[in-house]
């Protein structure tokens, strides 16, 4: 049944099925529930769509658990290693919004001698070329469309067409070499490379325009890299009205197949479908070293809000247009500085998480002071921003959320004061991690024997202390050390559905909250052995006391201020001077379990060496014979 | 004030920094480096991190240089486990027939407030069919009653198999030394805050005897791993009203014991509770998981155990 549901998804996606059939299929999916089958990139996934798992993504099949791997479809015949998974869109965070497909293997055996010829500067800083390439390379690029890896874009409300995102260092390298040969020297000052992440776009005649927009510049704070030019590589030709419009500065109406357009990202531009056929193009950027860049923290704030509204638009689709607006303002600000924000209301969300009400916009977070510490507020901010998984649920699904559009922020303290009710315990519990690691006991017995007979093992049974056996303690201490290494630097721990925070790792200093984070017998003489059951190994006595998710974050300080009865936190995740990361790992906390008679196998005598037994009997008989009657 | 009087006052009020300053002056007049250590320790919290490290190094070096002469008055067989201002603060003695005498001498040191009694090697050579609260054959439990524990804040008998009888003897020691006519008040005002009885096999009866002794009423931290404690013993724990840390692992206290624990007067003040699911069973774990009186940081461990 589930396999049929899986296969029908791809059958319906491939063709132009009647709307009724698609509606019936959607209804069936909405009525289908299933547990996750695997986890990829922190996302729970299933091999078929369900009411929860609705977003199709493509991943390397190798990354799926071998036990369930074969259940996942391989819908791309040319790429049998690419498995289709269905994810819960509510679990997405900034790291997983985009499904970046690894497609380098498509170009691995293809000659990629690319050449850009016939440069025509159709507007200042906007160049059109013809791409010359070997037939095999042309064929590989043309084949991208047929792979049908498209998924609806996240900002589908503001743009038409289908899109997929892929990574190919080989293609980017070849294109980069061609760009160096083709662009004027002045345009290449500081050029580093072509972004290996490509967007594949497809528009059919009659699709909505890709409305007038600025491309969001690529920015890599660690390498001080920034994009300055957009690269469009048209894989099909056709005519549009126009096909590409650089906001009145220049336009292309007729485009030949394998035309490459490179234009300054300052241009606001609009793309329209071809009148007479499918428009397929790849987009990427030219990356430059960012020497001489200034940085305005306000841009980081806007970008943070943009990514936040992208995530929240899964729950409130009306927020997508705000995300789009913020991205455009960020892109414009990158080139021209920030313009005064357009008058009119801005979006906020009022959220309630386990009794704590707060207001957020992806950069600013307001919490009522009442009973909450700045550290607790900071922990909730991180959970929300990264949409961490709490138990089996994405954080944002655990919140009651209301979208508010309002002018200014003066109304927020009053709103939170009105919403203040009888609050129970904090939903983020301060926790002393050392409680998870009681010190090992002093050993009383040495290494475990091979055999559990009284002579070998001595006092086994009710009085045998596994917790004081040297060998078991050694395993326990090692397991503790391993768990401590992972849990120790985690500011937030998720224990089942409970959220714990390490107060020592949230350091409040002035107007900043710093969230600190990181960076396995002795020989036994046979003659003295009675031949008992085999002794279980020492590591089998080290059991799991608890399983935790350790949330590791490396984030800039969170600014905070007291605003009346509120804490106002400002979390600028995209701050330029910071390399940032976030990961969640599962850790088992060890304990030593007591000895149990059932540890000894019932059928141990079956494995007992008969020959040795006979030898023993012979010796006994000989001894008996030697004794005078 | 005579030096002995000053030391007596400091034992009674160990947090009085003015007294320590006076004592420091007295020691420095006598050329005793511990006088300087007192001053350095008092300054240290107010220094910058780098300076704190430098002061710490100076203290370590002074201690290394002088400790042999400082410890000369300790009898052989007494090991220093911890110091305060260079003075022995916690000492260890291995149990033997002569241990009570050694302990008596060690406790004459002015600032010893912690005592560990280690088991003699091979104390448990005798084979046991099952766990009982009988003491080790190598321990003369009567001798435990002769110990004067009145000045201790920390008593550590870890792994010393004193059994129920030994626990009773320790409890009785307070009466013997108090010399009070009314045993119900003997030992009242005892200073003991930390009691480590892990693997002592004192059983419910031994625990009840200690809990009944006024000398143990101020205890805040108790370690009771592997002591044959059941629900009855947990109820005896109720007498330790000031408990904040409790380790009850490897005891079959079962669900009833868990419920008895939740009824303890100290339950809401606990900052540390060490127990395994095996100790309380599924029902006990469920009771702990939903007990509102258990502090949230402890309860979450049971919700997910």
PDB file of N, CA and C in Angstrom, chain A residues 60-134:
ATOM      1  N   UNK A  60      21.517  11.176  -1.312  1.00  0.00           N
ATOM      2  CA  UNK A  60      22.324  10.010  -1.641  1.00  0.00           C
ATOM      3  C   UNK A  60      21.757   8.805  -0.900  1.00  0.00           C
ATOM      4  N   UNK A  61      21.432   7.750  -1.629  1.00  0.00           N
ATOM      5  CA  UNK A  61      20.830   6.583  -0.989  1.00  0.00           C
ATOM      6  C   UNK A  61      21.724   6.023   0.116  1.00  0.00           C
ATOM      7  N   UNK A  62      23.027   6.173  -0.051  1.00  0.00           N
ATOM      8  CA  UNK A  62      23.985   5.663   0.934  1.00  0.00           C
ATOM      9  C   UNK A  62      23.754   6.252   2.321  1.00  0.00           C
ATOM     10  N   UNK A  63      23.144   7.408   2.361  1.00  0.00           N
ATOM     11  CA  UNK A  63      22.957   8.082   3.642  1.00  0.00           C
ATOM     12  C   UNK A  63      21.736   7.559   4.387  1.00  0.00           C
ATOM     13  N   UNK A  64      20.981   6.694   3.752  1.00  0.00           N
ATOM     14  CA  UNK A  64      19.808   6.118   4.417  1.00  0.00           C
ATOM     15  C   UNK A  64      20.206   4.818   5.108  1.00  0.00           C
ATOM     16  N   UNK A  65      19.558   4.535   6.210  1.00  0.00           N
ATOM     17  CA  UNK A  65      19.844   3.310   6.942  1.00  0.00           C
ATOM     18  C   UNK A  65      19.641   2.093   6.023  1.00  0.00           C
ATOM     19  N   UNK A  66      20.641   1.200   6.027  1.00  0.00           N
ATOM     20  CA  UNK A  66      20.613   0.073   5.089  1.00  0.00           C
ATOM     21  C   UNK A  66      19.360  -0.778   5.249  1.00  0.00           C
ATOM     22  N   UNK A  67      18.830  -0.838   6.453  1.00  0.00           N
ATOM     23  CA  UNK A  67      17.662  -1.680   6.706  1.00  0.00           C
ATOM     24  C   UNK A  67      16.414  -1.215   5.976  1.00  0.00           C
ATOM     25  N   UNK A  68      16.337   0.065   5.663  1.00  0.00           N
ATOM     26  CA  UNK A  68      15.122   0.588   5.004  1.00  0.00           C
ATOM     27  C   UNK A  68      15.444   1.204   3.638  1.00  0.00           C
ATOM     28  N   UNK A  69      16.689   1.193   3.269  1.00  0.00           N
ATOM     29  CA  UNK A  69      17.120   1.928   2.066  1.00  0.00           C
ATOM     30  C   UNK A  69      16.334   1.522   0.822  1.00  0.00           C
ATOM     31  N   UNK A  70      16.087   0.232   0.699  1.00  0.00           N
ATOM     32  CA  UNK A  70      15.442  -0.235  -0.533  1.00  0.00           C
ATOM     33  C   UNK A  70      13.984   0.178  -0.635  1.00  0.00           C
ATOM     34  N   UNK A  71      13.420   0.649   0.450  1.00  0.00           N
ATOM     35  CA  UNK A  71      12.021   1.093   0.384  1.00  0.00           C
ATOM     36  C   UNK A  71      11.889   2.444  -0.319  1.00  0.00           C
ATOM     37  N   UNK A  72      12.981   3.172  -0.385  1.00  0.00           N
ATOM     38  CA  UNK A  72      12.922   4.519  -0.966  1.00  0.00           C
ATOM     39  C   UNK A  72      13.084   4.444  -2.479  1.00  0.00           C
ATOM     40  N   UNK A  73      12.259   5.208  -3.180  1.00  0.00           N
ATOM     41  CA  UNK A  73      12.273   5.174  -4.647  1.00  0.00           C
ATOM     42  C   UNK A  73      13.551   5.801  -5.189  1.00  0.00           C
ATOM     43  N   UNK A  74      13.926   5.337  -6.363  1.00  0.00           N
ATOM     44  CA  UNK A  74      15.046   5.940  -7.117  1.00  0.00           C
ATOM     45  C   UNK A  74      14.432   6.459  -8.416  1.00  0.00           C
ATOM     46  N   UNK A  75      13.759   7.568  -8.385  1.00  0.00           N
ATOM     47  CA  UNK A  75      12.945   7.978  -9.529  1.00  0.00           C
ATOM     48  C   UNK A  75      13.755   8.493 -10.717  1.00  0.00           C
ATOM     49  N   UNK A  76      15.061   8.740 -10.509  1.00  0.00           N
ATOM     50  CA  UNK A  76      15.856   9.254 -11.626  1.00  0.00           C
ATOM     51  C   UNK A  76      16.658   8.098 -12.215  1.00  0.00           C
ATOM     52  N   UNK A  77      16.205   7.619 -13.368  1.00  0.00           N
ATOM     53  CA  UNK A  77      16.827   6.428 -13.931  1.00  0.00           C
ATOM     54  C   UNK A  77      18.320   6.628 -14.158  1.00  0.00           C
ATOM     55  N   UNK A  78      18.693   7.851 -14.554  1.00  0.00           N
ATOM     56  CA  UNK A  78      20.101   8.101 -14.860  1.00  0.00           C
ATOM     57  C   UNK A  78      20.952   8.196 -13.595  1.00  0.00           C
ATOM     58  N   UNK A  79      20.305   8.337 -12.453  1.00  0.00           N
ATOM     59  CA  UNK A  79      21.047   8.476 -11.196  1.00  0.00           C
ATOM     60  C   UNK A  79      20.459   7.534 -10.148  1.00  0.00           C
ATOM     61  N   UNK A  80      20.761   6.247 -10.280  1.00  0.00           N
ATOM     62  CA  UNK A  80      20.143   5.273  -9.368  1.00  0.00           C
ATOM     63  C   UNK A  80      20.582   5.426  -7.912  1.00  0.00           C
ATOM     64  N   UNK A  81      21.645   6.196  -7.673  1.00  0.00           N
ATOM     65  CA  UNK A  81      22.085   6.390  -6.284  1.00  0.00           C
ATOM     66  C   UNK A  81      21.307   7.490  -5.578  1.00  0.00           C
ATOM     67  N   UNK A  82      20.464   8.166  -6.320  1.00  0.00           N
ATOM     68  CA  UNK A  82      19.709   9.270  -5.733  1.00  0.00           C
ATOM     69  C   UNK A  82      18.342   8.756  -5.284  1.00  0.00           C
ATOM     70  N   UNK A  83      18.105   8.782  -3.981  1.00  0.00           N
ATOM     71  CA  UNK A  83      16.835   8.282  -3.445  1.00  0.00           C
ATOM     72  C   UNK A  83      15.903   9.453  -3.139  1.00  0.00           C
ATOM     73  N   UNK A  84      14.622   9.222  -3.337  1.00  0.00           N
ATOM     74  CA  UNK A  84      13.624  10.258  -3.022  1.00  0.00           C
ATOM     75  C   UNK A  84      13.088   9.991  -1.617  1.00  0.00           C
ATOM     76  N   UNK A  85      13.118  11.011  -0.783  1.00  0.00           N
ATOM     77  CA  UNK A  85      12.582  10.886   0.581  1.00  0.00           C
ATOM     78  C   UNK A  85      11.485  11.936   0.746  1.00  0.00           C
ATOM     79  N   UNK A  86      10.597  11.678   1.690  1.00  0.00           N
ATOM     80  CA  UNK A  86       9.546  12.649   1.977  1.00  0.00           C
ATOM     81  C   UNK A  86       9.772  13.180   3.393  1.00  0.00           C
ATOM     82  N   UNK A  87       9.867  14.498   3.510  1.00  0.00           N
ATOM     83  CA  UNK A  87      10.171  15.126   4.801  1.00  0.00           C
ATOM     84  C   UNK A  87       8.982  15.956   5.270  1.00  0.00           C
ATOM     85  N   UNK A  88       9.035  16.292   6.562  1.00  0.00           N
ATOM     86  CA  UNK A  88       8.002  17.148   7.145  1.00  0.00           C
ATOM     87  C   UNK A  88       8.455  18.604   6.979  1.00  0.00           C
ATOM     88  N   UNK A  89       7.773  19.394   6.162  1.00  0.00           N
ATOM     89  CA  UNK A  89       8.251  20.763   5.928  1.00  0.00           C
ATOM     90  C   UNK A  89       8.315  21.603   7.197  1.00  0.00           C
ATOM     91  N   UNK A  90       7.576  21.203   8.218  1.00  0.00           N
ATOM     92  CA  UNK A  90       7.591  21.984   9.464  1.00  0.00           C
ATOM     93  C   UNK A  90       8.899  21.795  10.230  1.00  0.00           C
ATOM     94  N   UNK A  91       9.658  20.778   9.851  1.00  0.00           N
ATOM     95  CA  UNK A  91      10.943  20.548  10.538  1.00  0.00           C
ATOM     96  C   UNK A  91      12.093  21.313   9.895  1.00  0.00           C
ATOM     97  N   UNK A  92      11.820  21.997   8.794  1.00  0.00           N
ATOM     98  CA  UNK A  92      12.912  22.657   8.091  1.00  0.00           C
ATOM     99  C   UNK A  92      13.478  23.796   8.922  1.00  0.00           C
ATOM    100  N   UNK A  93      14.772  23.996   8.797  1.00  0.00           N
ATOM    101  CA  UNK A  93      15.411  25.165   9.395  1.00  0.00           C
ATOM    102  C   UNK A  93      16.294  25.774   8.318  1.00  0.00           C
ATOM    103  N   UNK A  94      17.012  26.825   8.679  1.00  0.00           N
ATOM    104  CA  UNK A  94      17.796  27.519   7.656  1.00  0.00           C
ATOM    105  C   UNK A  94      18.767  26.582   6.950  1.00  0.00           C
ATOM    106  N   UNK A  95      19.181  25.504   7.636  1.00  0.00           N
ATOM    107  CA  UNK A  95      20.153  24.592   7.036  1.00  0.00           C
ATOM    108  C   UNK A  95      19.529  23.672   6.010  1.00  0.00           C
ATOM    109  N   UNK A  96      18.211  23.468   6.150  1.00  0.00           N
ATOM    110  CA  UNK A  96      17.576  22.442   5.323  1.00  0.00           C
ATOM    111  C   UNK A  96      16.493  22.995   4.399  1.00  0.00           C
ATOM    112  N   UNK A  97      16.346  24.341   4.376  1.00  0.00           N
ATOM    113  CA  UNK A  97      15.354  24.899   3.453  1.00  0.00           C
ATOM    114  C   UNK A  97      15.592  24.375   2.042  1.00  0.00           C
ATOM    115  N   UNK A  98      16.855  24.443   1.639  1.00  0.00           N
ATOM    116  CA  UNK A  98      17.199  24.041   0.277  1.00  0.00           C
ATOM    117  C   UNK A  98      17.671  22.595   0.265  1.00  0.00           C
ATOM    118  N   UNK A  99      17.225  21.866  -0.744  1.00  0.00           N
ATOM    119  CA  UNK A  99      17.675  20.493  -0.944  1.00  0.00           C
ATOM    120  C   UNK A  99      18.755  20.545  -2.032  1.00  0.00           C
ATOM    121  N   UNK A 100      20.012  20.610  -1.600  1.00  0.00           N
ATOM    122  CA  UNK A 100      21.105  20.751  -2.569  1.00  0.00           C
ATOM    123  C   UNK A 100      21.564  19.360  -3.004  1.00  0.00           C
ATOM    124  N   UNK A 101      21.358  19.053  -4.273  1.00  0.00           N
ATOM    125  CA  UNK A 101      21.647  17.706  -4.766  1.00  0.00           C
ATOM    126  C   UNK A 101      23.101  17.592  -5.200  1.00  0.00           C
ATOM    127  N   UNK A 102      23.762  16.541  -4.833  1.00  0.00           N
ATOM    128  CA  UNK A 102      25.150  16.354  -5.267  1.00  0.00           C
ATOM    129  C   UNK A 102      25.170  15.785  -6.685  1.00  0.00           C
ATOM    130  N   UNK A 103      25.454  16.594  -7.683  1.00  0.00           N
ATOM    131  CA  UNK A 103      25.381  16.107  -9.065  1.00  0.00           C
ATOM    132  C   UNK A 103      26.735  16.074  -9.771  1.00  0.00           C
ATOM    133  N   UNK A 104      27.807  16.174  -9.005  1.00  0.00           N
ATOM    134  CA  UNK A 104      29.123  16.173  -9.645  1.00  0.00           C
ATOM    135  C   UNK A 104      29.333  14.920 -10.490  1.00  0.00           C
ATOM    136  N   UNK A 105      28.742  13.826 -10.031  1.00  0.00           N
ATOM    137  CA  UNK A 105      28.997  12.563 -10.729  1.00  0.00           C
ATOM    138  C   UNK A 105      28.480  12.610 -12.171  1.00  0.00           C
ATOM    139  N   UNK A 106      27.502  13.501 -12.445  1.00  0.00           N
ATOM    140  CA  UNK A 106      26.997  13.618 -13.809  1.00  0.00           C
ATOM    141  C   UNK A 106      28.063  14.150 -14.760  1.00  0.00           C
ATOM    142  N   UNK A 107      29.014  14.904 -14.178  1.00  0.00           N
ATOM    143  CA  UNK A 107      30.017  15.538 -15.025  1.00  0.00           C
ATOM    144  C   UNK A 107      31.397  14.892 -14.875  1.00  0.00           C
ATOM    145  N   UNK A 108      31.437  13.798 -14.128  1.00  0.00           N
ATOM    146  CA  UNK A 108      32.730  13.205 -13.800  1.00  0.00           C
ATOM    147  C   UNK A 108      33.486  12.725 -15.043  1.00  0.00           C
ATOM    148  N   UNK A 109      32.765  12.132 -15.984  1.00  0.00           N
ATOM    149  CA  UNK A 109      33.438  11.571 -17.169  1.00  0.00           C
ATOM    150  C   UNK A 109      33.152  12.379 -18.426  1.00  0.00           C
ATOM    151  N   UNK A 110      32.838  13.655 -18.214  1.00  0.00           N
ATOM    152  CA  UNK A 110      32.462  14.495 -19.353  1.00  0.00           C
ATOM    153  C   UNK A 110      33.557  15.540 -19.576  1.00  0.00           C
ATOM    154  N   UNK A 111      34.028  15.687 -20.830  1.00  0.00           N
ATOM    155  CA  UNK A 111      35.020  16.752 -21.065  1.00  0.00           C
ATOM    156  C   UNK A 111      34.352  18.117 -20.891  1.00  0.00           C
ATOM    157  N   UNK A 112      34.913  18.936 -20.029  1.00  0.00           N
ATOM    158  CA  UNK A 112      34.265  20.223 -19.719  1.00  0.00           C
ATOM    159  C   UNK A 112      35.167  21.383 -20.165  1.00  0.00           C
ATOM    160  N   UNK A 113      35.519  21.379 -21.441  1.00  0.00           N
ATOM    161  CA  UNK A 113      36.321  22.492 -21.960  1.00  0.00           C
ATOM    162  C   UNK A 113      35.349  23.567 -22.441  1.00  0.00           C
ATOM    163  N   UNK A 114      35.023  24.480 -21.544  1.00  0.00           N
ATOM    164  CA  UNK A 114      34.020  25.486 -21.864  1.00  0.00           C
ATOM    165  C   UNK A 114      34.706  26.753 -22.369  1.00  0.00           C
ATOM    166  N   UNK A 115      34.025  27.419 -23.282  1.00  0.00           N
ATOM    167  CA  UNK A 115      34.564  28.679 -23.799  1.00  0.00           C
ATOM    168  C   UNK A 115      33.402  29.649 -23.992  1.00  0.00           C
ATOM    169  N   UNK A 116      33.594  30.857 -23.505  1.00  0.00           N
ATOM    170  CA  UNK A 116      32.574  31.892 -23.667  1.00  0.00           C
ATOM    171  C   UNK A 116      33.024  32.796 -24.813  1.00  0.00           C
ATOM    172  N   UNK A 117      32.215  32.883 -25.834  1.00  0.00           N
ATOM    173  CA  UNK A 117      32.618  33.659 -27.014  1.00  0.00           C
ATOM    174  C   UNK A 117      31.564  34.703 -27.334  1.00  0.00           C
ATOM    175  N   UNK A 118      31.971  35.623 -28.233  1.00  0.00           N
ATOM    176  CA  UNK A 118      31.025  36.607 -28.773  1.00  0.00           C
ATOM    177  C   UNK A 118      30.442  37.534 -27.725  1.00  0.00           C
ATOM    178  N   UNK A 119      31.299  38.017 -26.835  1.00  0.00           N
ATOM    179  CA  UNK A 119      30.784  38.865 -25.748  1.00  0.00           C
ATOM    180  C   UNK A 119      30.048  40.084 -26.283  1.00  0.00           C
ATOM    181  N   UNK A 120      28.895  40.326 -25.726  1.00  0.00           N
ATOM    182  CA  UNK A 120      28.133  41.521 -26.062  1.00  0.00           C
ATOM    183  C   UNK A 120      27.699  42.167 -24.757  1.00  0.00           C
ATOM    184  N   UNK A 121      28.144  43.391 -24.529  1.00  0.00           N
ATOM    185  CA  UNK A 121      27.765  44.088 -23.280  1.00  0.00           C
ATOM    186  C   UNK A 121      26.453  44.814 -23.574  1.00  0.00           C
ATOM    187  N   UNK A 122      25.336  44.219 -23.213  1.00  0.00           N
ATOM    188  CA  UNK A 122      24.036  44.797 -23.586  1.00  0.00           C
ATOM    189  C   UNK A 122      23.546  45.828 -22.569  1.00  0.00           C
ATOM    190  N   UNK A 123      24.237  45.950 -21.477  1.00  0.00           N
ATOM    191  CA  UNK A 123      24.012  47.037 -20.517  1.00  0.00           C
ATOM    192  C   UNK A 123      25.318  47.145 -19.728  1.00  0.00           C
ATOM    193  N   UNK A 124      25.525  48.235 -19.063  1.00  0.00           N
ATOM    194  CA  UNK A 124      26.801  48.397 -18.363  1.00  0.00           C
ATOM    195  C   UNK A 124      26.944  47.305 -17.294  1.00  0.00           C
ATOM    196  N   UNK A 125      28.013  46.556 -17.407  1.00  0.00           N
ATOM    197  CA  UNK A 125      28.232  45.477 -16.441  1.00  0.00           C
ATOM    198  C   UNK A 125      27.345  44.261 -16.696  1.00  0.00           C
ATOM    199  N   UNK A 126      26.728  44.196 -17.893  1.00  0.00           N
ATOM    200  CA  UNK A 126      25.889  43.033 -18.241  1.00  0.00           C
ATOM    201  C   UNK A 126      26.356  42.497 -19.592  1.00  0.00           C
ATOM    202  N   UNK A 127      26.797  41.237 -19.577  1.00  0.00           N
ATOM    203  CA  UNK A 127      27.428  40.671 -20.775  1.00  0.00           C
ATOM    204  C   UNK A 127      26.675  39.415 -21.192  1.00  0.00           C
ATOM    205  N   UNK A 128      26.534  39.271 -22.520  1.00  0.00           N
ATOM    206  CA  UNK A 128      25.950  38.032 -23.045  1.00  0.00           C
ATOM    207  C   UNK A 128      27.018  37.322 -23.867  1.00  0.00           C
ATOM    208  N   UNK A 129      27.115  36.001 -23.707  1.00  0.00           N
ATOM    209  CA  UNK A 129      28.107  35.212 -24.435  1.00  0.00           C
ATOM    210  C   UNK A 129      27.395  34.016 -25.068  1.00  0.00           C
ATOM    211  N   UNK A 130      28.125  33.431 -25.974  1.00  0.00           N
ATOM    212  CA  UNK A 130      27.697  32.128 -26.465  1.00  0.00           C
ATOM    213  C   UNK A 130      28.637  31.106 -25.818  1.00  0.00           C
ATOM    214  N   UNK A 131      28.085  30.036 -25.316  1.00  0.00           N
ATOM    215  CA  UNK A 131      28.924  29.022 -24.648  1.00  0.00           C
ATOM    216  C   UNK A 131      29.259  27.923 -25.644  1.00  0.00           C
ATOM    217  N   UNK A 132      30.552  27.776 -25.901  1.00  0.00           N
ATOM    218  CA  UNK A 132      30.992  26.660 -26.748  1.00  0.00           C
ATOM    219  C   UNK A 132      31.434  25.534 -25.834  1.00  0.00           C
ATOM    220  N   UNK A 133      31.024  24.342 -26.191  1.00  0.00           N
ATOM    221  CA  UNK A 133      31.383  23.209 -25.322  1.00  0.00           C
ATOM    222  C   UNK A 133      31.337  21.919 -26.108  1.00  0.00           C
ATOM    223  N   UNK A 134      32.071  20.899 -25.662  1.00  0.00           N
ATOM    224  CA  UNK A 134      32.047  19.617 -26.365  1.00  0.00           C
ATOM    225  C   UNK A 134      30.635  19.027 -26.362  1.00  0.00           C
TER     226      UNK A 134
END
